[in-house]
Coordinates of C-alpha atoms and ligand atoms in Angstrom, one line a residue:
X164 CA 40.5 -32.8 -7.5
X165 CA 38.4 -36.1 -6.6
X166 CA 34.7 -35.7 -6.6
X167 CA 32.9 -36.4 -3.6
X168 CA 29.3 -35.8 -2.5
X169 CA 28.9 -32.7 -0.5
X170 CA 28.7 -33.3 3.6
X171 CA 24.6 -33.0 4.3
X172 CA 25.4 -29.4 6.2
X173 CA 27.4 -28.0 3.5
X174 CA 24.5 -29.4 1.1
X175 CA 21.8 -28.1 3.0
X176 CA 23.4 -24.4 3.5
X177 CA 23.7 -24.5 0.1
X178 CA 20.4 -24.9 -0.3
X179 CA 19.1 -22.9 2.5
X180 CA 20.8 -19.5 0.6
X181 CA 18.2 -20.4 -1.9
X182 CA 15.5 -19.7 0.4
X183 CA 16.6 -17.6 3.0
X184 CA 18.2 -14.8 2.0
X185 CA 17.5 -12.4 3.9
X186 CA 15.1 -11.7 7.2
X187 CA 12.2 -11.0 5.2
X188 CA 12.7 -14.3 3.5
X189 CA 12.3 -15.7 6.9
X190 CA 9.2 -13.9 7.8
X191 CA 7.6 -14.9 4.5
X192 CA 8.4 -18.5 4.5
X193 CA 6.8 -18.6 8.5
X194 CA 3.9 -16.3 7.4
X195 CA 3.2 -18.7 4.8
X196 CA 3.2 -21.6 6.9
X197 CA 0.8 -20.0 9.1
X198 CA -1.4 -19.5 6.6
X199 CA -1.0 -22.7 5.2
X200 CA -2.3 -24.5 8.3
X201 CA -5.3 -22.5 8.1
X202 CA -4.5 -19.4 10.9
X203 CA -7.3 -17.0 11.4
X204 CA -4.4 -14.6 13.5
X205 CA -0.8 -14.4 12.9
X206 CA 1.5 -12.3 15.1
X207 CA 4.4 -11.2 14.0
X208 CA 7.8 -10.0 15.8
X209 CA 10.9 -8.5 14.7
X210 CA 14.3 -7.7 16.6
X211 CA 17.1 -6.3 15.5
X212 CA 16.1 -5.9 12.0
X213 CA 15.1 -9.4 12.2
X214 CA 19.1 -10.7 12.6
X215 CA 18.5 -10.7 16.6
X216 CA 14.9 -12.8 16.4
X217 CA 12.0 -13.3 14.5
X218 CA 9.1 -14.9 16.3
X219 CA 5.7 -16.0 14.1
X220 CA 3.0 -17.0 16.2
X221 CA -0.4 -18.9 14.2
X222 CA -3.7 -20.2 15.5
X223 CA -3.8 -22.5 12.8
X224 CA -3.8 -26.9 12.9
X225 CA -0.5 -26.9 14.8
X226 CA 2.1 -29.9 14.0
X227 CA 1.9 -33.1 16.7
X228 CA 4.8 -33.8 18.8
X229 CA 5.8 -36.7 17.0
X230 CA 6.0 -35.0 13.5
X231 CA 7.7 -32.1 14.9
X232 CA 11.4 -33.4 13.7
X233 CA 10.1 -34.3 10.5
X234 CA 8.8 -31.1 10.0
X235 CA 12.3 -29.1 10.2
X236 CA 13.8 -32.3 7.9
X237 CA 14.5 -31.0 4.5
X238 CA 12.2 -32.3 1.4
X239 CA 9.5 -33.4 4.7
X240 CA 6.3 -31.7 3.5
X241 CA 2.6 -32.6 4.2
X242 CA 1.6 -30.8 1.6
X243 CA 2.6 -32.7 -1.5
X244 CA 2.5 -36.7 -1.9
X245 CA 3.4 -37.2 -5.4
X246 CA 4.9 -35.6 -8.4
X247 CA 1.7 -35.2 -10.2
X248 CA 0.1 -33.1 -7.3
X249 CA 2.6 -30.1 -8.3
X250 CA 0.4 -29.4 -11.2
X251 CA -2.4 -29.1 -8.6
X252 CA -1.0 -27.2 -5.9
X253 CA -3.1 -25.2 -3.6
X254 CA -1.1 -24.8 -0.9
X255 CA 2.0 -21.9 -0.6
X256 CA 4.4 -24.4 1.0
X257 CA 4.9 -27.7 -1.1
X258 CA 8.6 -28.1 -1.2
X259 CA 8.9 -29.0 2.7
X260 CA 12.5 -27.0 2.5
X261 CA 11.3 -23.5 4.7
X262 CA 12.0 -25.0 8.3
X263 CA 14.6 -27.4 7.5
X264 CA 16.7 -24.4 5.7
X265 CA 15.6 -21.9 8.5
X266 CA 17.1 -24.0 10.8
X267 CA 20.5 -24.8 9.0
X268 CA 21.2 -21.2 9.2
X269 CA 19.8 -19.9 12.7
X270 CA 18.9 -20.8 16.2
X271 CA 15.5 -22.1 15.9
X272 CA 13.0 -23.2 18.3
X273 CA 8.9 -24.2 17.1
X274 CA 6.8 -24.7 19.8
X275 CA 3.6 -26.1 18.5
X276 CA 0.0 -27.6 19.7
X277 CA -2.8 -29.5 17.7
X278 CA -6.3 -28.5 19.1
X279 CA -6.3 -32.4 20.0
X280 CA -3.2 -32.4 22.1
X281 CA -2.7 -32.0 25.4
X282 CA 0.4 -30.4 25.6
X283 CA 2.4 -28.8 23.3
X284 CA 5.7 -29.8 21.9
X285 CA 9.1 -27.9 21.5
X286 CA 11.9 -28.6 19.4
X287 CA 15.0 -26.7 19.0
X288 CA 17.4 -26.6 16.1
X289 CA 20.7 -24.8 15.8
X290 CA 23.3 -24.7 12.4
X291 CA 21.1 -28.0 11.4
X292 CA 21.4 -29.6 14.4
X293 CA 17.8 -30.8 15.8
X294 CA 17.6 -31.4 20.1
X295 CA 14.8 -33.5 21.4
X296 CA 11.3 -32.7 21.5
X297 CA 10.2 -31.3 25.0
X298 CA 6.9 -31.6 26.8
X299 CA 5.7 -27.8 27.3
X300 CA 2.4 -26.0 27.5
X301 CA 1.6 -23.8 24.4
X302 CA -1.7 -22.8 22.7
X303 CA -3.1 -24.1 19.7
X304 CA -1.4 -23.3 16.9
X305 CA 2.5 -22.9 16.3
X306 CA 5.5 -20.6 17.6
X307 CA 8.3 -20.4 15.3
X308 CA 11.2 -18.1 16.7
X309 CA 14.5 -17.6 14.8
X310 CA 17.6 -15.8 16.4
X311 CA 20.7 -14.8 15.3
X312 CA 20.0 -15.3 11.8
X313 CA 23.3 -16.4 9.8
X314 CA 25.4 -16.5 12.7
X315 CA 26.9 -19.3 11.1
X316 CA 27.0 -18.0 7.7
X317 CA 29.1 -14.2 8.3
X318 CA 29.3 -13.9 4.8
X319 CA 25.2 -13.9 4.6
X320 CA 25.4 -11.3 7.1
X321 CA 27.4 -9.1 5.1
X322 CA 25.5 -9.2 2.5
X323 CA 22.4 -7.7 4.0
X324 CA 21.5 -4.1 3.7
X325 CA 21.2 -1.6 5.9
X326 CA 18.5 -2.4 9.0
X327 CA 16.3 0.5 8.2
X328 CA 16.2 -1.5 4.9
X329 CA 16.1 -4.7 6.1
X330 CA 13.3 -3.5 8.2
X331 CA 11.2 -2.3 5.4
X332 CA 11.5 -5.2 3.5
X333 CA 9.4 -7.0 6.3
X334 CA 6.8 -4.2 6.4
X335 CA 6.0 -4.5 3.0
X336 CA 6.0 -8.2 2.7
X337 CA 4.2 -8.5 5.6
X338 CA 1.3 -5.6 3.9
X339 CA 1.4 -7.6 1.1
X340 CA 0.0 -10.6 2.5
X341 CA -2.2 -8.4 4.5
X342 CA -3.7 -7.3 1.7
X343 CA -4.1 -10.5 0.0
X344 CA -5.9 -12.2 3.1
X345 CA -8.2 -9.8 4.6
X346 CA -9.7 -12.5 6.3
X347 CA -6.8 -13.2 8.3
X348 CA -5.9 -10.7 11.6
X349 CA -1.7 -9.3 11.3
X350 CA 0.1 -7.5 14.2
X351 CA 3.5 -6.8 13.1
X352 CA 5.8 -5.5 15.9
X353 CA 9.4 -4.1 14.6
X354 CA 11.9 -3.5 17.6
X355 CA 8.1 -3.6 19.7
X356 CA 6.7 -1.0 17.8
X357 CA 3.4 -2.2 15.8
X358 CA 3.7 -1.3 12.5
X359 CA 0.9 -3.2 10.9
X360 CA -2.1 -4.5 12.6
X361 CA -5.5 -5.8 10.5
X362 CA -8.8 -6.4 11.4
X363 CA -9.0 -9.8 9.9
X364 CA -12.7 -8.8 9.0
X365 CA -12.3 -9.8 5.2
X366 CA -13.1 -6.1 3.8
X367 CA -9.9 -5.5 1.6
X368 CA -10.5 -2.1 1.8
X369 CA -10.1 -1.8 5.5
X370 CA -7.2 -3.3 4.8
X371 CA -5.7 -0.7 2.4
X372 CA -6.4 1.9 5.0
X373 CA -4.6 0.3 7.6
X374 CA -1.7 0.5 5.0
X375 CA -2.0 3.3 2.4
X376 CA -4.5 5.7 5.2
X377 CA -8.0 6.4 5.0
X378 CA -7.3 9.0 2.3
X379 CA -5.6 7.1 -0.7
X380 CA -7.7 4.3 0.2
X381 CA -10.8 5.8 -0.7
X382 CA -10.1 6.8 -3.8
X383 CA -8.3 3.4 -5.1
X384 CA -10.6 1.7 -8.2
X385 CA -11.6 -1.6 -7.0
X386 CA -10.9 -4.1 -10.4
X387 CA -13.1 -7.3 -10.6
X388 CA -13.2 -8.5 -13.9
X389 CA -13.7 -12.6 -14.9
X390 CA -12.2 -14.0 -18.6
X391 CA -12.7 -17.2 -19.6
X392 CA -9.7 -19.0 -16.7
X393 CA -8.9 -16.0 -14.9
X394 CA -9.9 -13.7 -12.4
X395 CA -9.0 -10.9 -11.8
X396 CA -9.6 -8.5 -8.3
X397 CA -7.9 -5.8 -6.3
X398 CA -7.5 -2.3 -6.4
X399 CA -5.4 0.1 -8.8
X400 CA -4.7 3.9 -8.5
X401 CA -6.5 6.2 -10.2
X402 CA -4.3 8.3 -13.0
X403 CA -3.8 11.0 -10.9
X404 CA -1.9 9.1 -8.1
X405 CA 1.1 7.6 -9.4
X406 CA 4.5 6.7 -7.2
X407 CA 8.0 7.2 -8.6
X408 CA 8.9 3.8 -8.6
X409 CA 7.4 0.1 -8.8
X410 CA 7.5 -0.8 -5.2
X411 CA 3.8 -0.2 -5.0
X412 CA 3.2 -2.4 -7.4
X413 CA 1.8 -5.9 -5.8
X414 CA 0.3 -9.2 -7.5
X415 CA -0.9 -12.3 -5.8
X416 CA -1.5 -15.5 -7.9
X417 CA -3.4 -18.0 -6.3
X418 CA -2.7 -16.6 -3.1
X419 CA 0.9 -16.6 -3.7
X420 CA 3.0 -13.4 -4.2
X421 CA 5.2 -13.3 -7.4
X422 CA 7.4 -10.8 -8.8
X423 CA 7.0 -10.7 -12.5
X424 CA 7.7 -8.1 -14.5
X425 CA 6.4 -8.6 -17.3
X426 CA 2.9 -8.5 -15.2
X427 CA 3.9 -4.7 -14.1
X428 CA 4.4 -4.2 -17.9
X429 CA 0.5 -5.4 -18.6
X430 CA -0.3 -2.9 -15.6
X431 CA 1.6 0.3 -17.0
X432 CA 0.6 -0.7 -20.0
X433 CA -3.1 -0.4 -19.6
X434 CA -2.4 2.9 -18.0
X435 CA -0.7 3.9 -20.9
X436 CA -0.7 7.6 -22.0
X437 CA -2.4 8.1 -18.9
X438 CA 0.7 8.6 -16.9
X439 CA 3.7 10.8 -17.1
X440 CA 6.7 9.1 -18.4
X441 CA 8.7 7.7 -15.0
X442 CA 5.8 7.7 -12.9
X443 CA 4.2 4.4 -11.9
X444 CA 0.9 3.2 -10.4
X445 CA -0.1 1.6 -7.1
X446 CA -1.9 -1.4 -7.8
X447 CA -2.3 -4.7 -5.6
X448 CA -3.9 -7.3 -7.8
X449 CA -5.0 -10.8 -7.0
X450 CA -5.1 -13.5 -10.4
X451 CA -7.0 -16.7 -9.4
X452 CA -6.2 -19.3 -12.6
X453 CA -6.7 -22.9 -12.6
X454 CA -3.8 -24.3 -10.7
X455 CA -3.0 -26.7 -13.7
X456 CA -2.3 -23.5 -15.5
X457 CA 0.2 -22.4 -13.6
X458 CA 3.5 -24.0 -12.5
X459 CA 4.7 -22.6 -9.2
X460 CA 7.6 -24.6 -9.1
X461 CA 10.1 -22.4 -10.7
X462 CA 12.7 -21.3 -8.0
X463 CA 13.2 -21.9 -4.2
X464 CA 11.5 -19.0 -3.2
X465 CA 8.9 -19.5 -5.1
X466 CA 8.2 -15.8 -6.1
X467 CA 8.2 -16.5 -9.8
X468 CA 5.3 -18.4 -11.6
X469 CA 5.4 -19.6 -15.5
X470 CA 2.0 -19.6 -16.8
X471 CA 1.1 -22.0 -19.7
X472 CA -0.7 -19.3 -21.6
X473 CA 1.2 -16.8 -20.9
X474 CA -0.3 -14.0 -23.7
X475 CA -4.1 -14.8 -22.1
X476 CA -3.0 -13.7 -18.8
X477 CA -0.8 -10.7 -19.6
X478 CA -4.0 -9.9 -22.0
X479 CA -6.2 -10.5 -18.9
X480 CA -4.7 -8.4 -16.8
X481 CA -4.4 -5.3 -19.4
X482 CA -8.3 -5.9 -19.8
X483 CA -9.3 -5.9 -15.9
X484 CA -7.0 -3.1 -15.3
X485 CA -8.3 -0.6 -18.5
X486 CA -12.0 -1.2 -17.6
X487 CA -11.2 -0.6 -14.2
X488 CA -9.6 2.6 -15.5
X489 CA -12.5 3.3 -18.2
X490 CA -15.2 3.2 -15.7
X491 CA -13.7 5.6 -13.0
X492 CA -12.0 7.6 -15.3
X493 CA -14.4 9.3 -17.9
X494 CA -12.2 11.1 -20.4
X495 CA -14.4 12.0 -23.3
X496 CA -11.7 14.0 -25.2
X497 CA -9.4 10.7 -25.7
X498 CA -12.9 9.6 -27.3
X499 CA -12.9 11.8 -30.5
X500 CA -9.4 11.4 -31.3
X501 CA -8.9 7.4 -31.1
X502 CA -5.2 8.0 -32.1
X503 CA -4.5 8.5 -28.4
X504 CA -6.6 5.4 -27.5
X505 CA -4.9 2.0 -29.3
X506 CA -1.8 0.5 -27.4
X507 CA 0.2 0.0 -29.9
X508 CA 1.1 3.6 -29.6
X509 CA 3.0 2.9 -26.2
X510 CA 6.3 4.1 -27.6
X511 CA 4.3 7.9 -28.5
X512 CA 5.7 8.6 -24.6
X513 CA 9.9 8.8 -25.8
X514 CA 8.7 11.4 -27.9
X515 CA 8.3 14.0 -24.8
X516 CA 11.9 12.6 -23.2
X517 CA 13.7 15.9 -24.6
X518 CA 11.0 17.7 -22.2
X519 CA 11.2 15.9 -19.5
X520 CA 14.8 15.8 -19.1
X521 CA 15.0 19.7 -20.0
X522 CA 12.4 20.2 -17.2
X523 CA 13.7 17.7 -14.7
X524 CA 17.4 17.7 -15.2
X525 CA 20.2 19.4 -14.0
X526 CA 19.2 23.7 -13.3
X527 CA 20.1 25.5 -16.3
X528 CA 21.1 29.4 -15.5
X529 CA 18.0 31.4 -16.2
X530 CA 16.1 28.8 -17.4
X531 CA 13.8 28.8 -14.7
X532 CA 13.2 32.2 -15.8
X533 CA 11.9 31.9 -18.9
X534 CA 10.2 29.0 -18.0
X535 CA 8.2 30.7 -15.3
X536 CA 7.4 33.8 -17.6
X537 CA 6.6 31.1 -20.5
X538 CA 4.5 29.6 -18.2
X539 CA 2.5 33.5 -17.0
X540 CA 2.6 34.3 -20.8
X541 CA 0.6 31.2 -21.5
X542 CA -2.0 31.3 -18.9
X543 CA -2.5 35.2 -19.7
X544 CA -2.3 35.1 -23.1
X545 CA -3.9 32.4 -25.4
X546 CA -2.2 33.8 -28.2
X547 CA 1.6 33.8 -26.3
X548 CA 4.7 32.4 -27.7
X549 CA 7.2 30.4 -26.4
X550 CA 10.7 31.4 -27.0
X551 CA 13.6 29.5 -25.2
X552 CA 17.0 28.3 -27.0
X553 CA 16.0 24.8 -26.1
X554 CA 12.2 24.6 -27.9
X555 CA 11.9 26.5 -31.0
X556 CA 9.0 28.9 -31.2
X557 CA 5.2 27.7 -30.4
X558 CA 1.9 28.7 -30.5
X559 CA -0.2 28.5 -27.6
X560 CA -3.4 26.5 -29.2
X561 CA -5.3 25.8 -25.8
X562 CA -4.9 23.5 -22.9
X563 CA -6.4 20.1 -22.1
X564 CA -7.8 18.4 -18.6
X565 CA -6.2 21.4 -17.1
X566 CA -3.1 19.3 -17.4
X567 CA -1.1 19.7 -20.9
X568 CA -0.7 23.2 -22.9
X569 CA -1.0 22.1 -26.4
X570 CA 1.3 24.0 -28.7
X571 CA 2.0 24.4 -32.3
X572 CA 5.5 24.5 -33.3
X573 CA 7.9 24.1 -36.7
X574 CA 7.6 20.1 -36.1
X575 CA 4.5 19.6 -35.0
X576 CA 1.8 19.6 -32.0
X577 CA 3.4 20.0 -28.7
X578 CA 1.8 19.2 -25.3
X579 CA 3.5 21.0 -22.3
X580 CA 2.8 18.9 -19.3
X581 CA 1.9 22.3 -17.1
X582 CA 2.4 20.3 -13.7
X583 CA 5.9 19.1 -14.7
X584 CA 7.0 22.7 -16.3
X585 CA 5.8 23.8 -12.6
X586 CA 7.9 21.8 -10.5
X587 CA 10.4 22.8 -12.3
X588 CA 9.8 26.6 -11.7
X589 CA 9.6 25.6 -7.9
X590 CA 12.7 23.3 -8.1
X591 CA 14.4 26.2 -9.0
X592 CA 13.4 29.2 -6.9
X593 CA 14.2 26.6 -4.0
X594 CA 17.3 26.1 -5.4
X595 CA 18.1 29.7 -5.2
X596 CA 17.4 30.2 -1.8
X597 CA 20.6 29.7 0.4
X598 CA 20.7 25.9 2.2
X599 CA 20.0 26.6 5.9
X600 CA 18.2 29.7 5.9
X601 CA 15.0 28.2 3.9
X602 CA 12.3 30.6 5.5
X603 CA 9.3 28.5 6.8
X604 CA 5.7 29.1 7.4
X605 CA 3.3 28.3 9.9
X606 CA 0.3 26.2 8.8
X607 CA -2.9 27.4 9.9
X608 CA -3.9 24.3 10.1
X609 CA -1.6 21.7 11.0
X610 CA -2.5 18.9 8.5
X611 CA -2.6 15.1 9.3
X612 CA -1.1 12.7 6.7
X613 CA -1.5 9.1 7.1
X614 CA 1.2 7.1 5.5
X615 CA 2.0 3.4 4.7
X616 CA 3.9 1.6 7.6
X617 CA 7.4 1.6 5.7
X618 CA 7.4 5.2 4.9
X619 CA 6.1 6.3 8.3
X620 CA 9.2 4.2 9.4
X621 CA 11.4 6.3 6.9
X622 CA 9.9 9.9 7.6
X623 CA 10.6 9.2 11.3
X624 CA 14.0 8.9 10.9
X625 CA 14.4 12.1 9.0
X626 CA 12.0 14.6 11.2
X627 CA 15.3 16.2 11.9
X628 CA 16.2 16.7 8.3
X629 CA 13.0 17.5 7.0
X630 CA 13.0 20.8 9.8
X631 CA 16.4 22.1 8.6
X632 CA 14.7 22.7 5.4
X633 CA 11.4 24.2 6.8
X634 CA 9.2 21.2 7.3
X635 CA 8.1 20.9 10.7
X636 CA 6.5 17.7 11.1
X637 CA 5.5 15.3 14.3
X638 CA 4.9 11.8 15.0
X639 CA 1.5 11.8 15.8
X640 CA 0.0 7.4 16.1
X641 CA 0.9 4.2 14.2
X642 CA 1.5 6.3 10.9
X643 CA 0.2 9.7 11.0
X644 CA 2.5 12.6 11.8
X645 CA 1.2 16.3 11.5
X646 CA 2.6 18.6 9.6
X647 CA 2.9 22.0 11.4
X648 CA 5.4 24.2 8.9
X649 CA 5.9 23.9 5.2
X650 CA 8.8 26.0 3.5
X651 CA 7.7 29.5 2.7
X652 CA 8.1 28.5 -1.3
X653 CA 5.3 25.8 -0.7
X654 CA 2.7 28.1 0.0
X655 CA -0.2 27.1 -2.2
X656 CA 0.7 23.8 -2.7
X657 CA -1.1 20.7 -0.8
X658 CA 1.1 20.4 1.9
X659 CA -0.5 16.8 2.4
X660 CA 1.2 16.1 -1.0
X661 CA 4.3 17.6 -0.8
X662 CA 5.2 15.3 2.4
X663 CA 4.1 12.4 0.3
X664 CA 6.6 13.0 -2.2
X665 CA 10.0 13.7 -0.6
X666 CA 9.1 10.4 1.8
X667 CA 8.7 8.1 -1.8
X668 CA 11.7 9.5 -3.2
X669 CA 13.5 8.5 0.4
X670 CA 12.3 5.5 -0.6
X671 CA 14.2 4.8 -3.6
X672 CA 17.4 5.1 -2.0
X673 CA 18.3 2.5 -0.3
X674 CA 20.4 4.8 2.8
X675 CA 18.9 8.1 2.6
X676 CA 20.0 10.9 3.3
X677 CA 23.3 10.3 4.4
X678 CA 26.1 12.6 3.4
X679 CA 24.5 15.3 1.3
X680 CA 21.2 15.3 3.3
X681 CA 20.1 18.2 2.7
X682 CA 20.7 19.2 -0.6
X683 CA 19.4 15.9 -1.8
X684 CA 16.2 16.8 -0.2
X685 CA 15.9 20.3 -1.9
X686 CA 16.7 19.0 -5.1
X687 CA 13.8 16.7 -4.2
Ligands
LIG30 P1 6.4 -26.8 3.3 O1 5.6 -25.6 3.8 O2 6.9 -26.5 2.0 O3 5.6 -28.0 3.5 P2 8.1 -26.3 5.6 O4 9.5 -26.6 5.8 O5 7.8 -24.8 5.6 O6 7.7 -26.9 4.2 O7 7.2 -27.0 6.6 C1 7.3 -28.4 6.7 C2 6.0 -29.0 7.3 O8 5.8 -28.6 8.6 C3 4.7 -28.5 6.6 O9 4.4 -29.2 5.5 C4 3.7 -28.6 7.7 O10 3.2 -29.9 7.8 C5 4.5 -28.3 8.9 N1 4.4 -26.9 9.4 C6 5.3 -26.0 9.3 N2 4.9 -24.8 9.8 C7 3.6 -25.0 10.3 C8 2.7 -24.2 11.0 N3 2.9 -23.0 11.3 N4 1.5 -24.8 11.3 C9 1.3 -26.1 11.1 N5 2.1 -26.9 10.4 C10 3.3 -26.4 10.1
LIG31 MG1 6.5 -23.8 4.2

């Protein structure tokens, strides 16, 4: 083999799978420009799961006819002169690769207008290959409209999940950013329904109730703490909301969303023996650090930072988040016995695994059995004992926060987590009841939940489902359904709440409910 530089479109598709890797990578990089040029408004329009079109409209500076071929060059930024600026970077966009890469891998067409201009100016792009600029009429501000996504690249297209995911993906980038400029006004259309749409008013709380509901936006803690560099703002979930999975998780740095984990680790962390093993927080947090602290150039996407003191941050964050925590959370019992309280005990959680898998595994005959009478022997009886071939004999000693039986067994101290040992009792009576024929009750009262964007998306799709198994539940606005009839075993229970949990654990598969629909959903 000879070596040989790479043709300049093979080169630049290369490099465009670096970026673009997906729709929502599309609608990210656009958003991003928008903002970058200063947009009080961006409008936002998905098609076909974003592979048909996506179409980004900004009111912001606009780009003048005459740079408009530069702007979809690659490396053709007017963000960045110099090296040394990188260390300095206060822009998202700097590596002047978005449009170029967009383009390469699409049919894309930016119609743009500087509030100086006369007329606006159009320029197409298809596989990489730029047309001339037109002449049009166009507001101030820019259009950027991609279609057919990858219709050059099939194998791209292949690798692209399923459109209900593809979709989500694009809600919840696009509620990211929502979040982390209140100041700016969204609409977000999917397949021209809206599915997000903010005020712009620059209350971050209005904000999270356009995305989370009025409900769980009320009771998120605000964090504001300020250490030495860093800053630290946004909003965390008290201990007693918690999601399944990490999702919900969000940080901004500098205006900038990155995925680190090792930031989610500082988050659970400061949580720590606050939450059940598994169970995660919502959080959307906002770091503002001294740009020269931080080096955003890492990887295409830019969705990684390194920070040059790396330990101060992590710390940071841990701090913000606890006092957050310590301030909305008074728990005078942790006081007296400080033993509970250091974090260097955040391995005391593996110690209740054997529990947890006991209570949340696979049904054990007649375990739910002596759970449940466990459970009325302890609540009747302070004195009760535990038997069960799994856990040796306890004493019942008392009961904390309404929330853990403490025990005394052979071993040591035991704490029952009473809410987990309960779903487990439900789990199983539900279990017993034959699929199909799962009797269902009449609310009352319907109740109204509100739910974030993506899972309103999800639940929709699964109305059908959730009523074979005794949920009757109706669309009901942007992303509140009402809940008319719960299964008869639910009676008791927050309805409200147990919605909310079969949508999140939709959520962690990525095609739900498909072949064993239902009995997925019962086991949930
Ligand atoms: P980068 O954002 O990294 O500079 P892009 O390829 O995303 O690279 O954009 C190239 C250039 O085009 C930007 O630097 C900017 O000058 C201009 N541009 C792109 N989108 C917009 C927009 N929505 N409004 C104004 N200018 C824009
Ligand atoms: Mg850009």
């Amino acid at each position: 083999m000879t070596i040989r530089i790479l043709p300049p479109e093979v080169a630049s598709q290369i490099a465009a799978g670096e970026v673009v890797e997906r729709p929502a990578s599309v609608v990210k990089e656009l958003l991003e420009n928008g903002l970058d040029a200063g947009a009080r408004t961006i409008v936002l329009d998905v098609d076909g799961a974003g592979k048909r079109a996506i179409e980004v409209a900004d009111d912001g500076a606009g780009i003048s006819a005459d740079e408009l071929s530069l702007a979809v060059s690659r490396h053709a930024t007017s963000k960045l002169t110099q090296a040394q600026d990188l260390f300095k970077i206060s822009s998202l966009g700097f590596r002047g690769e978005a449009l170029a890469s967009i383009g390469s891998v699409s049919r894309l067409t930016i119609t743009s207008r500087q509030a100086a201009a006369i007329t606006g100016a159009r320029l197409r792009v298809e596989a990489g290959q730029a047309g001339p600029v037109e002449v049009v009429g166009a507001p101030v501000g820019t259009l950027a409209r991609v279609e057919d996504l990858f219709f050059n690249v099939p194998a791209r297209l292949k690798f692209l999940k399923s459109e209900a995911t593809e979709r989500r993906q694009t809600d919840e980038l696009v509620t990211r950013y929502a979040l982390a400029y209140p100041q700016v006004r969204f609409h977000l259309r999917q397949e021209g329904k809206t599915g997000l749409q903010t005020s712009g008013s620059g209350d971050r709380r209005e904000v999270l109730a356009a995305t989370y509901g009025l409900e769980v936006a009320r009771q998120l803690l605000e964090v504001q703490s300020i250490y030495e560099s860093l800053q630290v703002t946004g909003f965390i979930s008290p201990i007693a909301m918690t999601r399944s999975n990490r999702r919900e998780i969000t940080f901004f740095v500098n205006g900038r969303w990155i995925q680190d984990p090792a930031l989610v680790t500082a988050l659970v962390q400061a949580y720590h023996t606050m939450l059940m093993v598994g169970r995660y927080p919502l959080a959307a947090l906002f770091l503002e650090i001294p740009p020269e602290l931080v080096d955003v150039n890492v990887h295409p996407a830019k969705a990684e930072v390194r920070f040059r003191e790396r330990d101060s941050v992590f710390s940071g964050v841990k701090r913000a988040v606890r006092r957050a925590l310590m301030a909305y959370t008074p728990v005078p019992e942790l006081k007296s016995t400080p033993q509970w309280g250091g974090p260097e005990q955040a391995d005391s959680g593996n110690r209740s695994v054997g529990w947890e898998r006991s209570l949340a595994g696979e049904p054990v005959d007649g375990q739910a059995d002596v759970l449940e009478s466990q459970e009325h022997a302890l609540l009747a009886s302070p004195q009760a004992v535990l038997a069960q071939p799994r856990v040796p004999l306890l004493r019942l000693v008392g009961q904390i926060a309404a929330a853990y039986l403490v025990a005394e067994g052979p071993d040591g101290l035991y704490l029952v987590d009473q809410h987990a040992a309960h779903e487990r009792v439900l789990f199983e009576r539900f279990m017993r009841q034959k699929q199909g024929q799962i009797p269902s009750q009449a609310l009352l009262e319907p109740v109204v939940v509100e739910l974030p964007p993506a899972s309103a998306r999800l639940l929709g799709d699964q109305l059908a489902t959730l009523e074979r198994i005794g949920f009757r539940v109706e669309g009901f606005g942007l992303h509140t359904f009402i809940l008319r009839s719960i299964p008869e075993l639910f009676i008791g229970i927050d309805p409200a709440a147990a919605l909310r949990v079969l949508v999140e654990n939709f959520e962690e598969d990525e095609t739900p409910l498909q072949a064993e629909i239902e009995a997925k959903t019962i086991a949930r």
